[in-house]
Each structure stands twice: as structure tokens, then as C-alpha cells.
Amino acid sequence: SAVISQKPSRDICQRGTSLTIQCQVDSQVTMMFWYRQQPGQSLTLIATANQGSEATYESGFVIDKFPISRPNLTFSTLTVSNMSPEDSSIYLCSVQRDRGTNYGYTFGSGTRLTVV
Amino acid sequence: DAKTTQPPSMDCAEGRAANLPCNHSTISGNEYVYWYRQIHSQGPQYIIHGLKNNETNEMASLIITEDRKSSTLILPHATLRDTAVYYCIVRKGGGSNYKLTFGKGTLLTVNP
């Protein structure tokens, strides 16, 4: 199954600044998914990133706040822009596992963001 | 995708079977039942999935009722490392890139 490397693993940032999170996959995948997990909460999908086209954002998330790049089939970035303390969360990327007997998804280990 | 209902928390003794229920009464014919778990501070981990037949792998068993309106994830011999939040998710299958929608899940605590 796909192996995901996510960077940074954690960061503490000043409000008003931006942070770019990287997600590298060891095999080519069609779509990559970005999730947010606020403290004590479940995962919420931010957007779906398809190579060669603009990302598709879920309700409540906008491109100006969470711009996403998908330059090739193994890499994506999520930027959290103009951060506020409310953006303190874990951000995770996910891809579909290898096709085979299942179609589950693999997740990165996440980026723990604290905004002060 | 169909919504799911899970108990917020459960306890299990180490070495015993853990049976985690999930209700998905509005599931449609082309939707699969997936189970994931999230151990503290880690990304979610795929456990198992099924359509209508019971499934078993090296991690767990999945029992789906005949009407498909509910299912049970079984960890046959729970260990302390199985303490995690378990998510039951219903989504379309077929290998397409359908997104996962996470509910609140069940916090399973395995006690020594």
C-alpha cells in the first residue's frame, strides 16, 4: 500500500502568518485528500486535490484560506493562510490504497499546528 | 453517503473480544461499510471493509446483518494497543476515489 510522508510533523506559528504542509506519496495516485482534525474532534475533509486541475473544496473551506497545489501524481501541498488560533489543528493528507482486494485509504501521520 | 451511529465509548478487558456496533439504517445497495481506527496522535488506519458478506482479515472480523442496516467490528483478542477511536464509515465502493466522511466514532479503551 502507499506510504505517505508528511512534513512538518508539527509547528508553532504566529497569528497572521502562513504555513505550507507537504505530502509526498511513494507511488502515483489520482487523488489526494486533505483533512483537518480540530482538538478533540473527528476528521473533516477540507478538499480533494486532483493532478492538473483545481482542488475541490468542501463546504466551509475556501481556496483563499487553504490554497492547495498538486504539481504531479506523487506530491501535494496545503497552505494554511493568515492563521488564527482557531486554525490550531492536526492536518492530514490521505490517498487511496493500492487497488487489490480493498479500496481503503492510507493517511499520513499528520501535521500538528499550533497558532499563538 | 449514509450516516452511521456509534456509541461514543466502550470498555473491554485485555484478551477478551471487543465488539463494536454500528448502525447504518439508510445504507444503499452500492455502499460499503468501512472501519478505520485512530490511535492517539496518529493518522487513521484502515481495518476492514465489506458489502454484505462477513469479512475477516488479520486484524478483525466484520459482521454485517442480512438487511445491511447494522454491522459489528470484532477484535477477537483485544490488547492495550487496540485502545483507539474506531470509525464506522459508509461510502460508495467500486474503486473510485470517493471521499470518506468521518463521524464521531467510538473510543474503545482496553483495560489490563
PDB file of C-alpha atoms in Angstrom:
ATOM      1  CA  SER A   1       0.000   0.000   0.000  1.00  0.00           C
ATOM      2  CA  ALA A   2       1.040   3.609  -0.463  1.00  0.00           C
ATOM      3  CA  VAL A   3       3.421   5.190   2.013  1.00  0.00           C
ATOM      4  CA  ILE A   4       2.875   8.856   2.836  1.00  0.00           C
ATOM      5  CA  SER A   5       5.446  11.280   4.156  1.00  0.00           C
ATOM      6  CA  GLN A   6       4.016  14.462   5.609  1.00  0.00           C
ATOM      7  CA  LYS A   7       6.041  17.497   6.639  1.00  0.00           C
ATOM      8  CA  PRO A   8       6.358  19.198   9.025  1.00  0.00           C
ATOM      9  CA  SER A   9       5.139  16.872  11.732  1.00  0.00           C
ATOM     10  CA  ARG A  10       4.395  19.824  13.979  1.00  0.00           C
ATOM     11  CA  ASP A  11       4.846  23.571  14.085  1.00  0.00           C
ATOM     12  CA  ILE A  12       4.051  26.553  16.244  1.00  0.00           C
ATOM     13  CA  CYS A  13       3.222  29.654  14.234  1.00  0.00           C
ATOM     14  CA  GLN A  14       2.402  33.268  14.880  1.00  0.00           C
ATOM     15  CA  ARG A  15      -1.059  34.509  14.013  1.00  0.00           C
ATOM     16  CA  GLY A  16      -1.263  36.233  10.675  1.00  0.00           C
ATOM     17  CA  THR A  17       1.420  34.066   9.090  1.00  0.00           C
ATOM     18  CA  SER A  18       1.039  31.129   6.693  1.00  0.00           C
ATOM     19  CA  LEU A  19       2.253  27.548   6.821  1.00  0.00           C
ATOM     20  CA  THR A  20       2.674  25.163   3.918  1.00  0.00           C
ATOM     21  CA  ILE A  21       2.303  21.456   4.612  1.00  0.00           C
ATOM     22  CA  GLN A  22       3.803  18.928   2.227  1.00  0.00           C
ATOM     23  CA  CYS A  23       2.532  15.461   1.412  1.00  0.00           C
ATOM     24  CA  GLN A  24       4.733  13.061  -0.540  1.00  0.00           C
ATOM     25  CA  VAL A  25       3.492   9.653  -1.685  1.00  0.00           C
ATOM     26  CA  ASP A  26       5.764   6.818  -2.762  1.00  0.00           C
ATOM     27  CA  SER A  27       3.567   5.902  -5.725  1.00  0.00           C
ATOM     28  CA  GLN A  28       1.425   7.730  -8.250  1.00  0.00           C
ATOM     29  CA  VAL A  29      -2.126   8.391  -7.123  1.00  0.00           C
ATOM     30  CA  THR A  30      -5.004  10.061  -8.871  1.00  0.00           C
ATOM     31  CA  MET A  31      -6.465  11.986  -5.979  1.00  0.00           C
ATOM     32  CA  MET A  32      -5.173  13.231  -2.683  1.00  0.00           C
ATOM     33  CA  PHE A  33      -7.366  14.349   0.164  1.00  0.00           C
ATOM     34  CA  TRP A  34      -6.688  16.927   2.869  1.00  0.00           C
ATOM     35  CA  TYR A  35      -8.372  16.690   6.262  1.00  0.00           C
ATOM     36  CA  ARG A  36      -8.462  18.833   9.372  1.00  0.00           C
ATOM     37  CA  GLN A  37      -8.901  17.466  12.877  1.00  0.00           C
ATOM     38  CA  GLN A  38      -9.611  20.094  15.483  1.00  0.00           C
ATOM     39  CA  PRO A  39      -8.781  19.307  19.108  1.00  0.00           C
ATOM     40  CA  GLY A  40     -10.991  16.533  20.451  1.00  0.00           C
ATOM     41  CA  GLN A  41     -12.948  16.322  17.213  1.00  0.00           C
ATOM     42  CA  SER A  42     -13.286  13.934  14.312  1.00  0.00           C
ATOM     43  CA  LEU A  43     -11.742  14.441  10.887  1.00  0.00           C
ATOM     44  CA  THR A  44     -13.266  16.924   8.466  1.00  0.00           C
ATOM     45  CA  LEU A  45     -12.458  16.869   4.762  1.00  0.00           C
ATOM     46  CA  ILE A  46     -11.044  20.178   3.526  1.00  0.00           C
ATOM     47  CA  ALA A  47     -10.576  19.450  -0.149  1.00  0.00           C
ATOM     48  CA  THR A  48      -9.792  16.889  -2.804  1.00  0.00           C
ATOM     49  CA  ALA A  49      -6.725  17.530  -4.946  1.00  0.00           C
ATOM     50  CA  ASN A  50      -6.572  16.146  -8.456  1.00  0.00           C
ATOM     51  CA  GLN A  51      -3.414  16.484 -10.524  1.00  0.00           C
ATOM     52  CA  GLY A  52      -3.719  19.051 -13.283  1.00  0.00           C
ATOM     53  CA  SER A  53      -6.865  20.735 -12.054  1.00  0.00           C
ATOM     54  CA  GLU A  54      -8.036  22.970  -9.247  1.00  0.00           C
ATOM     55  CA  ALA A  55      -8.838  21.365  -5.937  1.00  0.00           C
ATOM     56  CA  THR A  56     -12.444  20.758  -4.972  1.00  0.00           C
ATOM     57  CA  TYR A  57     -13.288  22.316  -1.616  1.00  0.00           C
ATOM     58  CA  GLU A  58     -15.881  21.171   0.878  1.00  0.00           C
ATOM     59  CA  SER A  59     -18.491  23.448   2.318  1.00  0.00           C
ATOM     60  CA  GLY A  60     -16.949  25.862   4.782  1.00  0.00           C
ATOM     61  CA  PHE A  61     -13.482  25.797   3.242  1.00  0.00           C
ATOM     62  CA  VAL A  62     -12.226  28.271   0.638  1.00  0.00           C
ATOM     63  CA  ILE A  63      -9.232  28.418  -1.629  1.00  0.00           C
ATOM     64  CA  ASP A  64      -8.023  31.773  -0.305  1.00  0.00           C
ATOM     65  CA  LYS A  65      -7.671  30.327   3.173  1.00  0.00           C
ATOM     66  CA  PHE A  66      -6.441  26.839   2.205  1.00  0.00           C
ATOM     67  CA  PRO A  67      -4.710  27.001  -1.181  1.00  0.00           C
ATOM     68  CA  ILE A  68      -3.658  23.593  -2.472  1.00  0.00           C
ATOM     69  CA  SER A  69      -1.117  22.645  -5.086  1.00  0.00           C
ATOM     70  CA  ARG A  70      -0.881  19.320  -6.910  1.00  0.00           C
ATOM     71  CA  PRO A  71       2.045  19.596  -9.309  1.00  0.00           C
ATOM     72  CA  ASN A  72       2.351  15.869 -10.012  1.00  0.00           C
ATOM     73  CA  LEU A  73       0.908  12.476  -9.151  1.00  0.00           C
ATOM     74  CA  THR A  74       3.035  11.951  -6.029  1.00  0.00           C
ATOM     75  CA  PHE A  75       3.018  15.315  -4.295  1.00  0.00           C
ATOM     76  CA  SER A  76       0.662  17.937  -2.889  1.00  0.00           C
ATOM     77  CA  THR A  77       0.828  20.907  -0.571  1.00  0.00           C
ATOM     78  CA  LEU A  78      -1.771  22.548   1.646  1.00  0.00           C
ATOM     79  CA  THR A  79      -1.204  26.106   2.842  1.00  0.00           C
ATOM     80  CA  VAL A  80      -2.973  27.473   5.879  1.00  0.00           C
ATOM     81  CA  SER A  81      -3.068  31.221   5.244  1.00  0.00           C
ATOM     82  CA  ASN A  82      -3.370  34.195   7.570  1.00  0.00           C
ATOM     83  CA  MET A  83      -3.552  31.886  10.545  1.00  0.00           C
ATOM     84  CA  SER A  84      -5.514  32.497  13.717  1.00  0.00           C
ATOM     85  CA  PRO A  85      -5.635  30.407  16.918  1.00  0.00           C
ATOM     86  CA  GLU A  86      -8.810  28.759  15.562  1.00  0.00           C
ATOM     87  CA  ASP A  87      -6.636  27.107  12.897  1.00  0.00           C
ATOM     88  CA  SER A  88      -4.819  25.117  15.547  1.00  0.00           C
ATOM     89  CA  SER A  89      -5.497  21.551  14.443  1.00  0.00           C
ATOM     90  CA  ILE A  90      -3.968  18.425  13.043  1.00  0.00           C
ATOM     91  CA  TYR A  91      -3.869  18.454   9.245  1.00  0.00           C
ATOM     92  CA  LEU A  92      -3.706  15.126   7.426  1.00  0.00           C
ATOM     93  CA  CYS A  93      -3.360  14.041   3.841  1.00  0.00           C
ATOM     94  CA  SER A  94      -4.769  10.810   2.521  1.00  0.00           C
ATOM     95  CA  VAL A  95      -4.628   8.730  -0.638  1.00  0.00           C
ATOM     96  CA  GLN A  96      -6.384   5.655  -1.892  1.00  0.00           C
ATOM     97  CA  ARG A  97      -4.505   2.464  -1.192  1.00  0.00           C
ATOM     98  CA  ASP A  98      -3.295   0.220  -3.958  1.00  0.00           C
ATOM     99  CA  ARG A  99      -6.038  -1.460  -5.861  1.00  0.00           C
ATOM    100  CA  GLY A 100      -6.427  -5.060  -4.967  1.00  0.00           C
ATOM    101  CA  THR A 101      -8.795  -6.740  -2.620  1.00  0.00           C
ATOM    102  CA  ASN A 102      -9.753  -3.484  -0.975  1.00  0.00           C
ATOM    103  CA  TYR A 103     -10.069   0.189  -1.723  1.00  0.00           C
ATOM    104  CA  GLY A 104      -9.271   1.628   1.642  1.00  0.00           C
ATOM    105  CA  TYR A 105      -7.343   4.815   2.219  1.00  0.00           C
ATOM    106  CA  THR A 106      -3.943   5.462   3.717  1.00  0.00           C
ATOM    107  CA  PHE A 107      -3.323   8.517   5.871  1.00  0.00           C
ATOM    108  CA  GLY A 108      -0.209  10.456   6.652  1.00  0.00           C
ATOM    109  CA  SER A 109       0.854  10.863  10.243  1.00  0.00           C
ATOM    110  CA  GLY A 110      -0.403  14.430  10.264  1.00  0.00           C
ATOM    111  CA  THR A 111       0.891  17.928  10.943  1.00  0.00           C
ATOM    112  CA  ARG A 112       0.095  19.264  14.382  1.00  0.00           C
ATOM    113  CA  LEU A 113      -0.286  23.031  14.060  1.00  0.00           C
ATOM    114  CA  THR A 114      -0.467  25.414  16.986  1.00  0.00           C
ATOM    115  CA  VAL A 115      -1.163  29.081  16.277  1.00  0.00           C
ATOM    116  CA  VAL A 116      -0.223  31.553  19.007  1.00  0.00           C
TER     117      VAL A 116
ATOM    118  CA  ASP B   1     -23.178   8.718   1.790  1.00  0.00           C
ATOM    119  CA  ALA B   2     -25.291   7.076   4.500  1.00  0.00           C
ATOM    120  CA  LYS B   3     -24.890   8.292   8.046  1.00  0.00           C
ATOM    121  CA  THR B   4     -23.704   5.997  10.795  1.00  0.00           C
ATOM    122  CA  THR B   5     -24.406   5.836  14.518  1.00  0.00           C
ATOM    123  CA  GLN B   6     -21.873   4.502  17.004  1.00  0.00           C
ATOM    124  CA  PRO B   7     -21.718   4.511  20.801  1.00  0.00           C
ATOM    125  CA  PRO B   8     -19.345   7.231  21.991  1.00  0.00           C
ATOM    126  CA  SER B   9     -17.293   4.910  24.169  1.00  0.00           C
ATOM    127  CA  MET B  10     -16.779   1.278  25.157  1.00  0.00           C
ATOM    128  CA  ASP B  11     -14.527  -0.642  27.504  1.00  0.00           C
ATOM    129  CA  CYS B  12     -13.025  -4.058  27.018  1.00  0.00           C
ATOM    130  CA  ALA B  13     -10.784  -6.266  29.116  1.00  0.00           C
ATOM    131  CA  GLU B  14      -7.433  -7.200  27.668  1.00  0.00           C
ATOM    132  CA  GLY B  15      -7.522 -10.594  25.965  1.00  0.00           C
ATOM    133  CA  ARG B  16     -11.275 -10.539  25.513  1.00  0.00           C
ATOM    134  CA  ALA B  17     -13.159  -9.917  22.300  1.00  0.00           C
ATOM    135  CA  ALA B  18     -14.176  -6.338  21.581  1.00  0.00           C
ATOM    136  CA  ASN B  19     -17.446  -5.987  19.709  1.00  0.00           C
ATOM    137  CA  LEU B  20     -18.058  -2.529  18.290  1.00  0.00           C
ATOM    138  CA  PRO B  21     -21.537  -1.865  16.860  1.00  0.00           C
ATOM    139  CA  CYS B  22     -22.538   0.496  14.088  1.00  0.00           C
ATOM    140  CA  ASN B  23     -25.961   1.410  12.774  1.00  0.00           C
ATOM    141  CA  HIS B  24     -26.345   2.483   9.156  1.00  0.00           C
ATOM    142  CA  SER B  25     -30.047   2.112   8.506  1.00  0.00           C
ATOM    143  CA  THR B  26     -30.059   4.330   5.389  1.00  0.00           C
ATOM    144  CA  ILE B  27     -27.314   2.441   3.571  1.00  0.00           C
ATOM    145  CA  SER B  28     -27.933   1.943  -0.124  1.00  0.00           C
ATOM    146  CA  GLY B  29     -27.164  -1.076  -2.266  1.00  0.00           C
ATOM    147  CA  ASN B  30     -23.864   0.164  -3.676  1.00  0.00           C
ATOM    148  CA  GLU B  31     -22.407   1.408  -0.405  1.00  0.00           C
ATOM    149  CA  TYR B  32     -19.734  -0.418   1.525  1.00  0.00           C
ATOM    150  CA  VAL B  33     -19.094  -0.433   5.261  1.00  0.00           C
ATOM    151  CA  TYR B  34     -15.544   0.599   6.184  1.00  0.00           C
ATOM    152  CA  TRP B  35     -13.856   0.584   9.546  1.00  0.00           C
ATOM    153  CA  TYR B  36     -10.882   2.711  10.486  1.00  0.00           C
ATOM    154  CA  ARG B  37      -9.223   3.410  13.780  1.00  0.00           C
ATOM    155  CA  GLN B  38      -7.150   6.277  15.069  1.00  0.00           C
ATOM    156  CA  ILE B  39      -4.673   5.695  17.812  1.00  0.00           C
ATOM    157  CA  HIS B  40      -3.845   8.834  19.731  1.00  0.00           C
ATOM    158  CA  SER B  41      -1.779  11.346  17.746  1.00  0.00           C
ATOM    159  CA  GLN B  42      -1.618   9.151  14.656  1.00  0.00           C
ATOM    160  CA  GLY B  43      -3.381   9.192  11.305  1.00  0.00           C
ATOM    161  CA  PRO B  44      -6.375   6.887  10.835  1.00  0.00           C
ATOM    162  CA  GLN B  45      -5.603   3.284   9.958  1.00  0.00           C
ATOM    163  CA  TYR B  46      -7.696   1.127   7.669  1.00  0.00           C
ATOM    164  CA  ILE B  47      -9.024  -2.028   9.366  1.00  0.00           C
ATOM    165  CA  ILE B  48     -11.536  -3.796   7.151  1.00  0.00           C
ATOM    166  CA  HIS B  49     -14.457  -3.249   4.817  1.00  0.00           C
ATOM    167  CA  GLY B  50     -17.390  -5.220   3.417  1.00  0.00           C
ATOM    168  CA  LEU B  51     -20.500  -5.004   1.253  1.00  0.00           C
ATOM    169  CA  LYS B  52     -22.873  -7.679   2.501  1.00  0.00           C
ATOM    170  CA  ASN B  53     -20.856 -10.758   3.389  1.00  0.00           C
ATOM    171  CA  ASN B  54     -18.966 -11.169   6.622  1.00  0.00           C
ATOM    172  CA  GLU B  55     -15.277 -10.439   6.264  1.00  0.00           C
ATOM    173  CA  THR B  56     -12.188 -11.414   8.213  1.00  0.00           C
ATOM    174  CA  ASN B  57      -8.577 -10.351   7.970  1.00  0.00           C
ATOM    175  CA  GLU B  58      -5.552 -10.432  10.216  1.00  0.00           C
ATOM    176  CA  MET B  59      -6.807  -7.505  12.263  1.00  0.00           C
ATOM    177  CA  ALA B  60     -10.513  -8.057  12.733  1.00  0.00           C
ATOM    178  CA  SER B  61     -13.817  -9.538  11.607  1.00  0.00           C
ATOM    179  CA  LEU B  62     -16.743  -7.614  10.203  1.00  0.00           C
ATOM    180  CA  ILE B  63     -20.256  -8.938  10.664  1.00  0.00           C
ATOM    181  CA  ILE B  64     -22.949  -7.269   8.552  1.00  0.00           C
ATOM    182  CA  THR B  65     -26.607  -8.038   9.208  1.00  0.00           C
ATOM    183  CA  GLU B  66     -28.665  -9.532   6.422  1.00  0.00           C
ATOM    184  CA  ASP B  67     -30.626  -6.304   5.905  1.00  0.00           C
ATOM    185  CA  ARG B  68     -27.286  -4.398   5.973  1.00  0.00           C
ATOM    186  CA  LYS B  69     -28.667  -1.830   8.373  1.00  0.00           C
ATOM    187  CA  SER B  70     -26.063  -2.529  11.018  1.00  0.00           C
ATOM    188  CA  SER B  71     -22.675  -4.115  11.458  1.00  0.00           C
ATOM    189  CA  THR B  72     -20.254  -5.170  14.180  1.00  0.00           C
ATOM    190  CA  LEU B  73     -16.492  -4.951  14.172  1.00  0.00           C
ATOM    191  CA  ILE B  74     -14.898  -7.706  16.222  1.00  0.00           C
ATOM    192  CA  LEU B  75     -11.372  -7.583  17.602  1.00  0.00           C
ATOM    193  CA  PRO B  76     -11.019 -11.189  18.739  1.00  0.00           C
ATOM    194  CA  HIS B  77      -8.348 -10.737  21.402  1.00  0.00           C
ATOM    195  CA  ALA B  78      -8.054  -7.092  22.340  1.00  0.00           C
ATOM    196  CA  THR B  79      -4.712  -5.771  23.553  1.00  0.00           C
ATOM    197  CA  LEU B  80      -3.793  -2.496  25.213  1.00  0.00           C
ATOM    198  CA  ARG B  81      -2.520  -1.277  21.850  1.00  0.00           C
ATOM    199  CA  ASP B  82      -6.034  -1.559  20.446  1.00  0.00           C
ATOM    200  CA  THR B  83      -7.116   1.411  22.551  1.00  0.00           C
ATOM    201  CA  ALA B  84      -8.212   3.916  19.910  1.00  0.00           C
ATOM    202  CA  VAL B  85     -11.152   5.723  18.336  1.00  0.00           C
ATOM    203  CA  TYR B  86     -12.913   3.411  15.887  1.00  0.00           C
ATOM    204  CA  TYR B  87     -14.784   4.909  12.967  1.00  0.00           C
ATOM    205  CA  CYS B  88     -17.518   3.167  11.006  1.00  0.00           C
ATOM    206  CA  ILE B  89     -17.919   4.770   7.584  1.00  0.00           C
ATOM    207  CA  VAL B  90     -20.341   4.031   4.783  1.00  0.00           C
ATOM    208  CA  ARG B  91     -19.400   5.069   1.282  1.00  0.00           C
ATOM    209  CA  LYS B  92     -19.696   4.042  -2.302  1.00  0.00           C
ATOM    210  CA  GLY B  93     -17.270   1.391  -3.381  1.00  0.00           C
ATOM    211  CA  GLY B  94     -16.053   0.232  -6.751  1.00  0.00           C
ATOM    212  CA  GLY B  95     -12.530   1.568  -6.530  1.00  0.00           C
ATOM    213  CA  SER B  96     -13.361   5.140  -7.390  1.00  0.00           C
ATOM    214  CA  ASN B  97     -11.924   7.999  -5.427  1.00  0.00           C
ATOM    215  CA  TYR B  98     -14.907   8.634  -3.227  1.00  0.00           C
ATOM    216  CA  LYS B  99     -14.197  10.699  -0.164  1.00  0.00           C
ATOM    217  CA  LEU B 100     -14.505   9.405   3.379  1.00  0.00           C
ATOM    218  CA  THR B 101     -16.849  11.160   5.769  1.00  0.00           C
ATOM    219  CA  PHE B 102     -15.907  10.598   9.398  1.00  0.00           C
ATOM    220  CA  GLY B 103     -18.403  10.620  12.236  1.00  0.00           C
ATOM    221  CA  LYS B 104     -17.514  10.874  15.911  1.00  0.00           C
ATOM    222  CA  GLY B 105     -16.559   7.218  16.253  1.00  0.00           C
ATOM    223  CA  THR B 106     -16.297   5.000  19.341  1.00  0.00           C
ATOM    224  CA  LEU B 107     -13.494   5.405  21.819  1.00  0.00           C
ATOM    225  CA  LEU B 108     -12.504   1.866  22.757  1.00  0.00           C
ATOM    226  CA  THR B 109     -10.496   1.583  25.941  1.00  0.00           C
ATOM    227  CA  VAL B 110      -8.832  -1.766  26.561  1.00  0.00           C
ATOM    228  CA  ASN B 111      -8.155  -2.266  30.239  1.00  0.00           C
ATOM    229  CA  PRO B 112      -5.481  -4.529  31.769  1.00  0.00           C
TER     230      PRO B 112
END
